[in-house]
Amino acid sequence: MMKGYALGLVESLGYVGAVEAADVCMKAANVSLIDCEIVTGGLVTIKISGEVGAVKAAIDAAEAAVRKVGTLVSTHVIPRPSTELYKILNRQEESPVDAIQKPEELQDRQEQEEAPVEAVQGSGNTEYTGSSTEYEQKSEEVLRAMKVVELRTLARQIPHMPIDRNDIKFAKKEELIDAILSCYRKEEC
């Protein structure tokens, strides 16, 4: 930034207030929008720059407009900021070029993500060749390793489930496992 320039900040709760602030700033004075940063907790900060008087006027206008929306958190103008400050403002965690992955890396990542899903899905559809106790023990191990959400999804997919479909969302893990195993024993599922 050149000498005589300022940095203006408007922080609002929610994206709508930030868009309103940016719009008013751009219309009120000859300023440039540097960034609109979405912070956690619903806070959104817009950063503008320009000549000191223009930035002060733009921030004052934005403050009044965002107060009407009711989401203003704070405003601040830093006249003639240090050049070191712009290193912080222009820092990005990952450049867009670095975010693009090579096709091999993307394929490897997809294979790694799909592998556990195939193992769980494949275990329920395997042919049984041993005694019934081996099958139940293996199924029970797989079922106990599953999360309750996964068990509920599986229970909804089984056609003749002993638990009513409306009661599945309230069933506990043990109830779901027992019901699924009893359905496997009946062999009509």
mmCIF file with all atom_site columns, C-alpha atoms in Angstrom:
data_model
loop_
_atom_site.group_PDB
_atom_site.id
_atom_site.type_symbol
_atom_site.label_atom_id
_atom_site.label_alt_id
_atom_site.label_comp_id
_atom_site.label_asym_id
_atom_site.label_entity_id
_atom_site.label_seq_id
_atom_site.pdbx_PDB_ins_code
_atom_site.Cartn_x
_atom_site.Cartn_y
_atom_site.Cartn_z
_atom_site.occupancy
_atom_site.B_iso_or_equiv
_atom_site.pdbx_formal_charge
_atom_site.auth_seq_id
_atom_site.auth_comp_id
_atom_site.auth_asym_id
_atom_site.auth_atom_id
_atom_site.pdbx_PDB_model_num
ATOM 1   C CA . MET A 1 1   ? 0.000   0.000   0.000   1.00 0.00 ? 1   MET A CA 1
ATOM 2   C CA . MET A 1 2   ? 1.072   3.515   -0.645  1.00 0.00 ? 2   MET A CA 1
ATOM 3   C CA . LYS A 1 3   ? 1.459   6.230   1.942   1.00 0.00 ? 3   LYS A CA 1
ATOM 4   C CA . GLY A 1 4   ? -1.840  7.954   2.743   1.00 0.00 ? 4   GLY A CA 1
ATOM 5   C CA . TYR A 1 5   ? -3.864  4.775   2.472   1.00 0.00 ? 5   TYR A CA 1
ATOM 6   C CA . ALA A 1 6   ? -5.936  3.154   5.196   1.00 0.00 ? 6   ALA A CA 1
ATOM 7   C CA . LEU A 1 7   ? -7.349  -0.239  6.061   1.00 0.00 ? 7   LEU A CA 1
ATOM 8   C CA . GLY A 1 8   ? -10.990 -0.468  7.105   1.00 0.00 ? 8   GLY A CA 1
ATOM 9   C CA . LEU A 1 9   ? -12.622 -3.426  8.852   1.00 0.00 ? 9   LEU A CA 1
ATOM 10  C CA . VAL A 1 10  ? -16.303 -4.180  9.418   1.00 0.00 ? 10  VAL A CA 1
ATOM 11  C CA . GLU A 1 11  ? -17.276 -7.279  11.374  1.00 0.00 ? 11  GLU A CA 1
ATOM 12  C CA . SER A 1 12  ? -20.840 -8.526  11.393  1.00 0.00 ? 12  SER A CA 1
ATOM 13  C CA . LEU A 1 13  ? -22.719 -11.520 12.645  1.00 0.00 ? 13  LEU A CA 1
ATOM 14  C CA . GLY A 1 14  ? -23.806 -13.346 9.519   1.00 0.00 ? 14  GLY A CA 1
ATOM 15  C CA . TYR A 1 15  ? -23.111 -13.071 5.831   1.00 0.00 ? 15  TYR A CA 1
ATOM 16  C CA . VAL A 1 16  ? -26.018 -10.730 5.014   1.00 0.00 ? 16  VAL A CA 1
ATOM 17  C CA . GLY A 1 17  ? -24.641 -7.948  7.182   1.00 0.00 ? 17  GLY A CA 1
ATOM 18  C CA . ALA A 1 18  ? -21.214 -8.310  5.592   1.00 0.00 ? 18  ALA A CA 1
ATOM 19  C CA . VAL A 1 19  ? -22.637 -8.107  2.078   1.00 0.00 ? 19  VAL A CA 1
ATOM 20  C CA . GLU A 1 20  ? -24.614 -5.029  3.074   1.00 0.00 ? 20  GLU A CA 1
ATOM 21  C CA . ALA A 1 21  ? -21.464 -3.458  4.553   1.00 0.00 ? 21  ALA A CA 1
ATOM 22  C CA . ALA A 1 22  ? -19.417 -4.194  1.435   1.00 0.00 ? 22  ALA A CA 1
ATOM 23  C CA . ASP A 1 23  ? -22.114 -2.782  -0.825  1.00 0.00 ? 23  ASP A CA 1
ATOM 24  C CA . VAL A 1 24  ? -22.456 0.431   1.181   1.00 0.00 ? 24  VAL A CA 1
ATOM 25  C CA . CYS A 1 25  ? -18.668 0.875   1.388   1.00 0.00 ? 25  CYS A CA 1
ATOM 26  C CA . MET A 1 26  ? -18.256 0.548   -2.362  1.00 0.00 ? 26  MET A CA 1
ATOM 27  C CA . LYS A 1 27  ? -21.093 3.006   -3.034  1.00 0.00 ? 27  LYS A CA 1
ATOM 28  C CA . ALA A 1 28  ? -20.132 5.554   -0.364  1.00 0.00 ? 28  ALA A CA 1
ATOM 29  C CA . ALA A 1 29  ? -16.511 6.207   -1.336  1.00 0.00 ? 29  ALA A CA 1
ATOM 30  C CA . ASN A 1 30  ? -13.704 5.333   -3.713  1.00 0.00 ? 30  ASN A CA 1
ATOM 31  C CA . VAL A 1 31  ? -12.406 2.268   -1.844  1.00 0.00 ? 31  VAL A CA 1
ATOM 32  C CA . SER A 1 32  ? -11.367 -1.250  -2.811  1.00 0.00 ? 32  SER A CA 1
ATOM 33  C CA . LEU A 1 33  ? -12.647 -4.450  -1.281  1.00 0.00 ? 33  LEU A CA 1
ATOM 34  C CA . ILE A 1 34  ? -9.668  -6.537  -0.156  1.00 0.00 ? 34  ILE A CA 1
ATOM 35  C CA . ASP A 1 35  ? -11.393 -9.558  1.289   1.00 0.00 ? 35  ASP A CA 1
ATOM 36  C CA . CYS A 1 36  ? -14.538 -10.961 2.850   1.00 0.00 ? 36  CYS A CA 1
ATOM 37  C CA . GLU A 1 37  ? -13.396 -13.419 5.506   1.00 0.00 ? 37  GLU A CA 1
ATOM 38  C CA . ILE A 1 38  ? -15.819 -15.883 7.049   1.00 0.00 ? 38  ILE A CA 1
ATOM 39  C CA . VAL A 1 39  ? -14.726 -16.633 10.606  1.00 0.00 ? 39  VAL A CA 1
ATOM 40  C CA . THR A 1 40  ? -16.159 -19.365 12.841  1.00 0.00 ? 40  THR A CA 1
ATOM 41  C CA . GLY A 1 41  ? -19.187 -18.661 14.961  1.00 0.00 ? 41  GLY A CA 1
ATOM 42  C CA . GLY A 1 42  ? -20.993 -16.800 12.203  1.00 0.00 ? 42  GLY A CA 1
ATOM 43  C CA . LEU A 1 43  ? -18.673 -13.801 12.227  1.00 0.00 ? 43  LEU A CA 1
ATOM 44  C CA . VAL A 1 44  ? -17.855 -12.300 8.841   1.00 0.00 ? 44  VAL A CA 1
ATOM 45  C CA . THR A 1 45  ? -15.244 -9.578  8.345   1.00 0.00 ? 45  THR A CA 1
ATOM 46  C CA . ILE A 1 46  ? -14.896 -7.383  5.296   1.00 0.00 ? 46  ILE A CA 1
ATOM 47  C CA . LYS A 1 47  ? -11.650 -5.552  4.640   1.00 0.00 ? 47  LYS A CA 1
ATOM 48  C CA . ILE A 1 48  ? -11.428 -2.459  2.477   1.00 0.00 ? 48  ILE A CA 1
ATOM 49  C CA . SER A 1 49  ? -8.620  -0.106  1.554   1.00 0.00 ? 49  SER A CA 1
ATOM 50  C CA . GLY A 1 50  ? -8.281  3.328   0.040   1.00 0.00 ? 50  GLY A CA 1
ATOM 51  C CA . GLU A 1 51  ? -7.357  6.850   1.022   1.00 0.00 ? 51  GLU A CA 1
ATOM 52  C CA . VAL A 1 52  ? -7.790  7.637   4.714   1.00 0.00 ? 52  VAL A CA 1
ATOM 53  C CA . GLY A 1 53  ? -10.757 9.997   4.310   1.00 0.00 ? 53  GLY A CA 1
ATOM 54  C CA . ALA A 1 54  ? -12.531 7.699   1.870   1.00 0.00 ? 54  ALA A CA 1
ATOM 55  C CA . VAL A 1 55  ? -12.102 4.654   4.109   1.00 0.00 ? 55  VAL A CA 1
ATOM 56  C CA . LYS A 1 56  ? -13.366 6.536   7.176   1.00 0.00 ? 56  LYS A CA 1
ATOM 57  C CA . ALA A 1 57  ? -16.429 7.732   5.253   1.00 0.00 ? 57  ALA A CA 1
ATOM 58  C CA . ALA A 1 58  ? -17.090 4.249   3.843   1.00 0.00 ? 58  ALA A CA 1
ATOM 59  C CA . ILE A 1 59  ? -16.764 2.574   7.249   1.00 0.00 ? 59  ILE A CA 1
ATOM 60  C CA . ASP A 1 60  ? -19.080 5.138   8.881   1.00 0.00 ? 60  ASP A CA 1
ATOM 61  C CA . ALA A 1 61  ? -21.695 4.550   6.162   1.00 0.00 ? 61  ALA A CA 1
ATOM 62  C CA . ALA A 1 62  ? -21.329 0.762   6.485   1.00 0.00 ? 62  ALA A CA 1
ATOM 63  C CA . GLU A 1 63  ? -21.653 0.984   10.266  1.00 0.00 ? 63  GLU A CA 1
ATOM 64  C CA . ALA A 1 64  ? -24.967 2.818   9.963   1.00 0.00 ? 64  ALA A CA 1
ATOM 65  C CA . ALA A 1 65  ? -26.291 0.391   7.343   1.00 0.00 ? 65  ALA A CA 1
ATOM 66  C CA . VAL A 1 66  ? -25.307 -2.765  9.238   1.00 0.00 ? 66  VAL A CA 1
ATOM 67  C CA . ARG A 1 67  ? -26.776 -1.391  12.484  1.00 0.00 ? 67  ARG A CA 1
ATOM 68  C CA . LYS A 1 68  ? -30.136 -1.253  10.654  1.00 0.00 ? 68  LYS A CA 1
ATOM 69  C CA . VAL A 1 69  ? -29.757 -4.917  9.766   1.00 0.00 ? 69  VAL A CA 1
ATOM 70  C CA . GLY A 1 70  ? -28.923 -5.522  13.429  1.00 0.00 ? 70  GLY A CA 1
ATOM 71  C CA . THR A 1 71  ? -25.819 -7.647  13.008  1.00 0.00 ? 71  THR A CA 1
ATOM 72  C CA . LEU A 1 72  ? -22.961 -5.202  13.563  1.00 0.00 ? 72  LEU A CA 1
ATOM 73  C CA . VAL A 1 73  ? -20.197 -6.487  15.829  1.00 0.00 ? 73  VAL A CA 1
ATOM 74  C CA . SER A 1 74  ? -17.457 -3.896  15.340  1.00 0.00 ? 74  SER A CA 1
ATOM 75  C CA . THR A 1 75  ? -15.764 -1.488  12.930  1.00 0.00 ? 75  THR A CA 1
ATOM 76  C CA . HIS A 1 76  ? -12.256 -0.135  12.801  1.00 0.00 ? 76  HIS A CA 1
ATOM 77  C CA . VAL A 1 77  ? -10.102 2.060   10.565  1.00 0.00 ? 77  VAL A CA 1
ATOM 78  C CA . ILE A 1 78  ? -6.314  1.778   10.581  1.00 0.00 ? 78  ILE A CA 1
ATOM 79  C CA . PRO A 1 79  ? -4.844  4.871   8.914   1.00 0.00 ? 79  PRO A CA 1
ATOM 80  C CA . ARG A 1 80  ? -1.490  4.373   7.164   1.00 0.00 ? 80  ARG A CA 1
ATOM 81  C CA . PRO A 1 81  ? -0.932  0.736   8.252   1.00 0.00 ? 81  PRO A CA 1
ATOM 82  C CA . SER A 1 82  ? 2.548   -0.750  8.268   1.00 0.00 ? 82  SER A CA 1
ATOM 83  C CA . THR A 1 83  ? 3.556   -2.720  5.190   1.00 0.00 ? 83  THR A CA 1
ATOM 84  C CA . GLU A 1 84  ? 4.116   -5.717  7.484   1.00 0.00 ? 84  GLU A CA 1
ATOM 85  C CA . LEU A 1 85  ? 0.379   -5.759  8.196   1.00 0.00 ? 85  LEU A CA 1
ATOM 86  C CA . TYR A 1 86  ? -0.367  -6.500  4.552   1.00 0.00 ? 86  TYR A CA 1
ATOM 87  C CA . LYS A 1 87  ? 1.726   -9.659  4.784   1.00 0.00 ? 87  LYS A CA 1
ATOM 88  C CA . ILE A 1 88  ? -0.785  -10.931 7.320   1.00 0.00 ? 88  ILE A CA 1
ATOM 89  C CA . LEU A 1 89  ? -3.781  -9.837  5.272   1.00 0.00 ? 89  LEU A CA 1
ATOM 90  C CA . ASN A 1 90  ? -2.508  -11.362 2.033   1.00 0.00 ? 90  ASN A CA 1
ATOM 91  C CA . ARG A 1 91  ? -1.488  -14.668 3.616   1.00 0.00 ? 91  ARG A CA 1
ATOM 92  C CA . GLN A 1 92  ? -3.447  -17.649 2.396   1.00 0.00 ? 92  GLN A CA 1
ATOM 93  C CA . GLU A 1 93  ? -3.374  -21.083 3.981   1.00 0.00 ? 93  GLU A CA 1
ATOM 94  C CA . GLU A 1 94  ? -3.303  -22.951 0.676   1.00 0.00 ? 94  GLU A CA 1
ATOM 95  C CA . SER A 1 95  ? -2.997  -21.524 -2.783  1.00 0.00 ? 95  SER A CA 1
ATOM 96  C CA . PRO A 1 96  ? -5.484  -22.690 -5.435  1.00 0.00 ? 96  PRO A CA 1
ATOM 97  C CA . VAL A 1 97  ? -2.642  -24.273 -7.420  1.00 0.00 ? 97  VAL A CA 1
ATOM 98  C CA . ASP A 1 98  ? -1.637  -26.400 -4.415  1.00 0.00 ? 98  ASP A CA 1
ATOM 99  C CA . ALA A 1 99  ? -5.251  -27.456 -3.873  1.00 0.00 ? 99  ALA A CA 1
ATOM 100 C CA . ILE A 1 100 ? -5.401  -29.128 -7.281  1.00 0.00 ? 100 ILE A CA 1
ATOM 101 C CA . GLN A 1 101 ? -4.359  -32.731 -6.834  1.00 0.00 ? 101 GLN A CA 1
ATOM 102 C CA . LYS A 1 102 ? -2.693  -34.985 -9.335  1.00 0.00 ? 102 LYS A CA 1
ATOM 103 C CA . PRO A 1 103 ? -5.053  -37.654 -10.743 1.00 0.00 ? 103 PRO A CA 1
ATOM 104 C CA . GLU A 1 104 ? -3.013  -40.448 -9.098  1.00 0.00 ? 104 GLU A CA 1
ATOM 105 C CA . GLU A 1 105 ? -3.300  -38.825 -5.655  1.00 0.00 ? 105 GLU A CA 1
ATOM 106 C CA . LEU A 1 106 ? -7.030  -38.320 -6.109  1.00 0.00 ? 106 LEU A CA 1
ATOM 107 C CA . GLN A 1 107 ? -7.544  -41.944 -7.132  1.00 0.00 ? 107 GLN A CA 1
ATOM 108 C CA . ASP A 1 108 ? -5.462  -43.217 -4.188  1.00 0.00 ? 108 ASP A CA 1
ATOM 109 C CA . ARG A 1 109 ? -7.493  -41.092 -1.772  1.00 0.00 ? 109 ARG A CA 1
ATOM 110 C CA . GLN A 1 110 ? -10.784 -42.372 -3.216  1.00 0.00 ? 110 GLN A CA 1
ATOM 111 C CA . GLU A 1 111 ? -9.626  -45.982 -2.896  1.00 0.00 ? 111 GLU A CA 1
ATOM 112 C CA . GLN A 1 112 ? -8.647  -45.420 0.729   1.00 0.00 ? 112 GLN A CA 1
ATOM 113 C CA . GLU A 1 113 ? -12.023 -43.866 1.535   1.00 0.00 ? 113 GLU A CA 1
ATOM 114 C CA . GLU A 1 114 ? -14.002 -46.615 -0.211  1.00 0.00 ? 114 GLU A CA 1
ATOM 115 C CA . ALA A 1 115 ? -12.123 -49.563 1.308   1.00 0.00 ? 115 ALA A CA 1
ATOM 116 C CA . PRO A 1 116 ? -13.716 -49.535 4.805   1.00 0.00 ? 116 PRO A CA 1
ATOM 117 C CA . VAL A 1 117 ? -17.197 -49.075 3.356   1.00 0.00 ? 117 VAL A CA 1
ATOM 118 C CA . GLU A 1 118 ? -16.779 -52.096 1.089   1.00 0.00 ? 118 GLU A CA 1
ATOM 119 C CA . ALA A 1 119 ? -15.587 -54.231 3.999   1.00 0.00 ? 119 ALA A CA 1
ATOM 120 C CA . VAL A 1 120 ? -18.670 -53.442 6.098   1.00 0.00 ? 120 VAL A CA 1
ATOM 121 C CA . GLN A 1 121 ? -21.103 -53.806 3.217   1.00 0.00 ? 121 GLN A CA 1
ATOM 122 C CA . GLY A 1 122 ? -19.446 -56.963 1.938   1.00 0.00 ? 122 GLY A CA 1
ATOM 123 C CA . SER A 1 123 ? -19.569 -58.688 5.338   1.00 0.00 ? 123 SER A CA 1
ATOM 124 C CA . GLY A 1 124 ? -23.384 -58.611 5.428   1.00 0.00 ? 124 GLY A CA 1
ATOM 125 C CA . ASN A 1 125 ? -23.769 -60.090 1.936   1.00 0.00 ? 125 ASN A CA 1
ATOM 126 C CA . THR A 1 126 ? -21.318 -62.988 2.221   1.00 0.00 ? 126 THR A CA 1
ATOM 127 C CA . GLU A 1 127 ? -22.396 -66.569 1.610   1.00 0.00 ? 127 GLU A CA 1
ATOM 128 C CA . TYR A 1 128 ? -22.566 -68.694 4.714   1.00 0.00 ? 128 TYR A CA 1
ATOM 129 C CA . THR A 1 129 ? -20.800 -72.047 4.534   1.00 0.00 ? 129 THR A CA 1
ATOM 130 C CA . GLY A 1 130 ? -20.088 -72.914 8.201   1.00 0.00 ? 130 GLY A CA 1
ATOM 131 C CA . SER A 1 131 ? -22.265 -73.482 11.235  1.00 0.00 ? 131 SER A CA 1
ATOM 132 C CA . SER A 1 132 ? -24.851 -70.923 12.296  1.00 0.00 ? 132 SER A CA 1
ATOM 133 C CA . THR A 1 133 ? -22.917 -69.958 15.450  1.00 0.00 ? 133 THR A CA 1
ATOM 134 C CA . GLU A 1 134 ? -19.869 -68.920 13.414  1.00 0.00 ? 134 GLU A CA 1
ATOM 135 C CA . TYR A 1 135 ? -22.027 -66.774 11.164  1.00 0.00 ? 135 TYR A CA 1
ATOM 136 C CA . GLU A 1 136 ? -23.789 -65.098 14.113  1.00 0.00 ? 136 GLU A CA 1
ATOM 137 C CA . GLN A 1 137 ? -20.512 -64.453 15.917  1.00 0.00 ? 137 GLN A CA 1
ATOM 138 C CA . LYS A 1 138 ? -18.980 -62.924 12.822  1.00 0.00 ? 138 LYS A CA 1
ATOM 139 C CA . SER A 1 139 ? -22.083 -60.857 12.136  1.00 0.00 ? 139 SER A CA 1
ATOM 140 C CA . GLU A 1 140 ? -22.280 -59.814 15.759  1.00 0.00 ? 140 GLU A CA 1
ATOM 141 C CA . GLU A 1 141 ? -18.649 -58.662 15.700  1.00 0.00 ? 141 GLU A CA 1
ATOM 142 C CA . VAL A 1 142 ? -19.287 -56.600 12.595  1.00 0.00 ? 142 VAL A CA 1
ATOM 143 C CA . LEU A 1 143 ? -22.493 -55.173 14.041  1.00 0.00 ? 143 LEU A CA 1
ATOM 144 C CA . ARG A 1 144 ? -20.840 -54.263 17.347  1.00 0.00 ? 144 ARG A CA 1
ATOM 145 C CA . ALA A 1 145 ? -18.119 -52.407 15.441  1.00 0.00 ? 145 ALA A CA 1
ATOM 146 C CA . MET A 1 146 ? -20.730 -50.299 13.646  1.00 0.00 ? 146 MET A CA 1
ATOM 147 C CA . LYS A 1 147 ? -22.009 -46.985 14.959  1.00 0.00 ? 147 LYS A CA 1
ATOM 148 C CA . VAL A 1 148 ? -25.624 -46.656 16.113  1.00 0.00 ? 148 VAL A CA 1
ATOM 149 C CA . VAL A 1 149 ? -26.419 -44.434 13.118  1.00 0.00 ? 149 VAL A CA 1
ATOM 150 C CA . GLU A 1 150 ? -25.116 -47.130 10.763  1.00 0.00 ? 150 GLU A CA 1
ATOM 151 C CA . LEU A 1 151 ? -27.108 -49.803 12.595  1.00 0.00 ? 151 LEU A CA 1
ATOM 152 C CA . ARG A 1 152 ? -30.290 -47.751 12.274  1.00 0.00 ? 152 ARG A CA 1
ATOM 153 C CA . THR A 1 153 ? -29.676 -47.287 8.550   1.00 0.00 ? 153 THR A CA 1
ATOM 154 C CA . LEU A 1 154 ? -29.099 -51.046 8.154   1.00 0.00 ? 154 LEU A CA 1
ATOM 155 C CA . ALA A 1 155 ? -32.224 -51.820 10.188  1.00 0.00 ? 155 ALA A CA 1
ATOM 156 C CA . ARG A 1 156 ? -34.336 -49.618 7.924   1.00 0.00 ? 156 ARG A CA 1
ATOM 157 C CA . GLN A 1 157 ? -33.054 -51.522 4.881   1.00 0.00 ? 157 GLN A CA 1
ATOM 158 C CA . ILE A 1 158 ? -34.086 -54.933 6.241   1.00 0.00 ? 158 ILE A CA 1
ATOM 159 C CA . PRO A 1 159 ? -37.606 -55.749 4.959   1.00 0.00 ? 159 PRO A CA 1
ATOM 160 C CA . HIS A 1 160 ? -39.061 -57.834 7.871   1.00 0.00 ? 160 HIS A CA 1
ATOM 161 C CA . MET A 1 161 ? -37.387 -56.092 10.788  1.00 0.00 ? 161 MET A CA 1
ATOM 162 C CA . PRO A 1 162 ? -38.824 -57.042 14.228  1.00 0.00 ? 162 PRO A CA 1
ATOM 163 C CA . ILE A 1 163 ? -38.643 -53.379 15.333  1.00 0.00 ? 163 ILE A CA 1
ATOM 164 C CA . ASP A 1 164 ? -41.242 -51.015 13.880  1.00 0.00 ? 164 ASP A CA 1
ATOM 165 C CA . ARG A 1 165 ? -39.767 -48.461 11.434  1.00 0.00 ? 165 ARG A CA 1
ATOM 166 C CA . ASN A 1 166 ? -40.937 -45.571 13.639  1.00 0.00 ? 166 ASN A CA 1
ATOM 167 C CA . ASP A 1 167 ? -39.235 -47.094 16.695  1.00 0.00 ? 167 ASP A CA 1
ATOM 168 C CA . ILE A 1 168 ? -35.857 -47.644 14.983  1.00 0.00 ? 168 ILE A CA 1
ATOM 169 C CA . LYS A 1 169 ? -34.819 -44.034 15.573  1.00 0.00 ? 169 LYS A CA 1
ATOM 170 C CA . PHE A 1 170 ? -35.280 -44.497 19.345  1.00 0.00 ? 170 PHE A CA 1
ATOM 171 C CA . ALA A 1 171 ? -33.743 -47.976 19.593  1.00 0.00 ? 171 ALA A CA 1
ATOM 172 C CA . LYS A 1 172 ? -30.472 -48.415 21.435  1.00 0.00 ? 172 LYS A CA 1
ATOM 173 C CA . LYS A 1 173 ? -27.445 -50.185 20.009  1.00 0.00 ? 173 LYS A CA 1
ATOM 174 C CA . GLU A 1 174 ? -28.079 -53.485 21.840  1.00 0.00 ? 174 GLU A CA 1
ATOM 175 C CA . GLU A 1 175 ? -31.732 -53.557 20.742  1.00 0.00 ? 175 GLU A CA 1
ATOM 176 C CA . LEU A 1 176 ? -30.743 -52.950 17.129  1.00 0.00 ? 176 LEU A CA 1
ATOM 177 C CA . ILE A 1 177 ? -28.045 -55.633 17.168  1.00 0.00 ? 177 ILE A CA 1
ATOM 178 C CA . ASP A 1 178 ? -30.427 -58.182 18.748  1.00 0.00 ? 178 ASP A CA 1
ATOM 179 C CA . ALA A 1 179 ? -33.165 -57.388 16.228  1.00 0.00 ? 179 ALA A CA 1
ATOM 180 C CA . ILE A 1 180 ? -30.809 -57.617 13.247  1.00 0.00 ? 180 ILE A CA 1
ATOM 181 C CA . LEU A 1 181 ? -29.339 -60.900 14.477  1.00 0.00 ? 181 LEU A CA 1
ATOM 182 C CA . SER A 1 182 ? -32.806 -62.368 15.075  1.00 0.00 ? 182 SER A CA 1
ATOM 183 C CA . CYS A 1 183 ? -33.744 -61.333 11.561  1.00 0.00 ? 183 CYS A CA 1
ATOM 184 C CA . TYR A 1 184 ? -30.615 -63.062 10.224  1.00 0.00 ? 184 TYR A CA 1
ATOM 185 C CA . ARG A 1 185 ? -31.560 -66.236 12.143  1.00 0.00 ? 185 ARG A CA 1
ATOM 186 C CA . LYS A 1 186 ? -35.046 -66.271 10.581  1.00 0.00 ? 186 LYS A CA 1
ATOM 187 C CA . GLU A 1 187 ? -33.390 -66.022 7.118   1.00 0.00 ? 187 GLU A CA 1
ATOM 188 C CA . GLU A 1 188 ? -36.405 -64.200 5.663   1.00 0.00 ? 188 GLU A CA 1
ATOM 189 C CA . CYS A 1 189 ? -34.638 -60.851 5.670   1.00 0.00 ? 189 CYS A CA 1
#
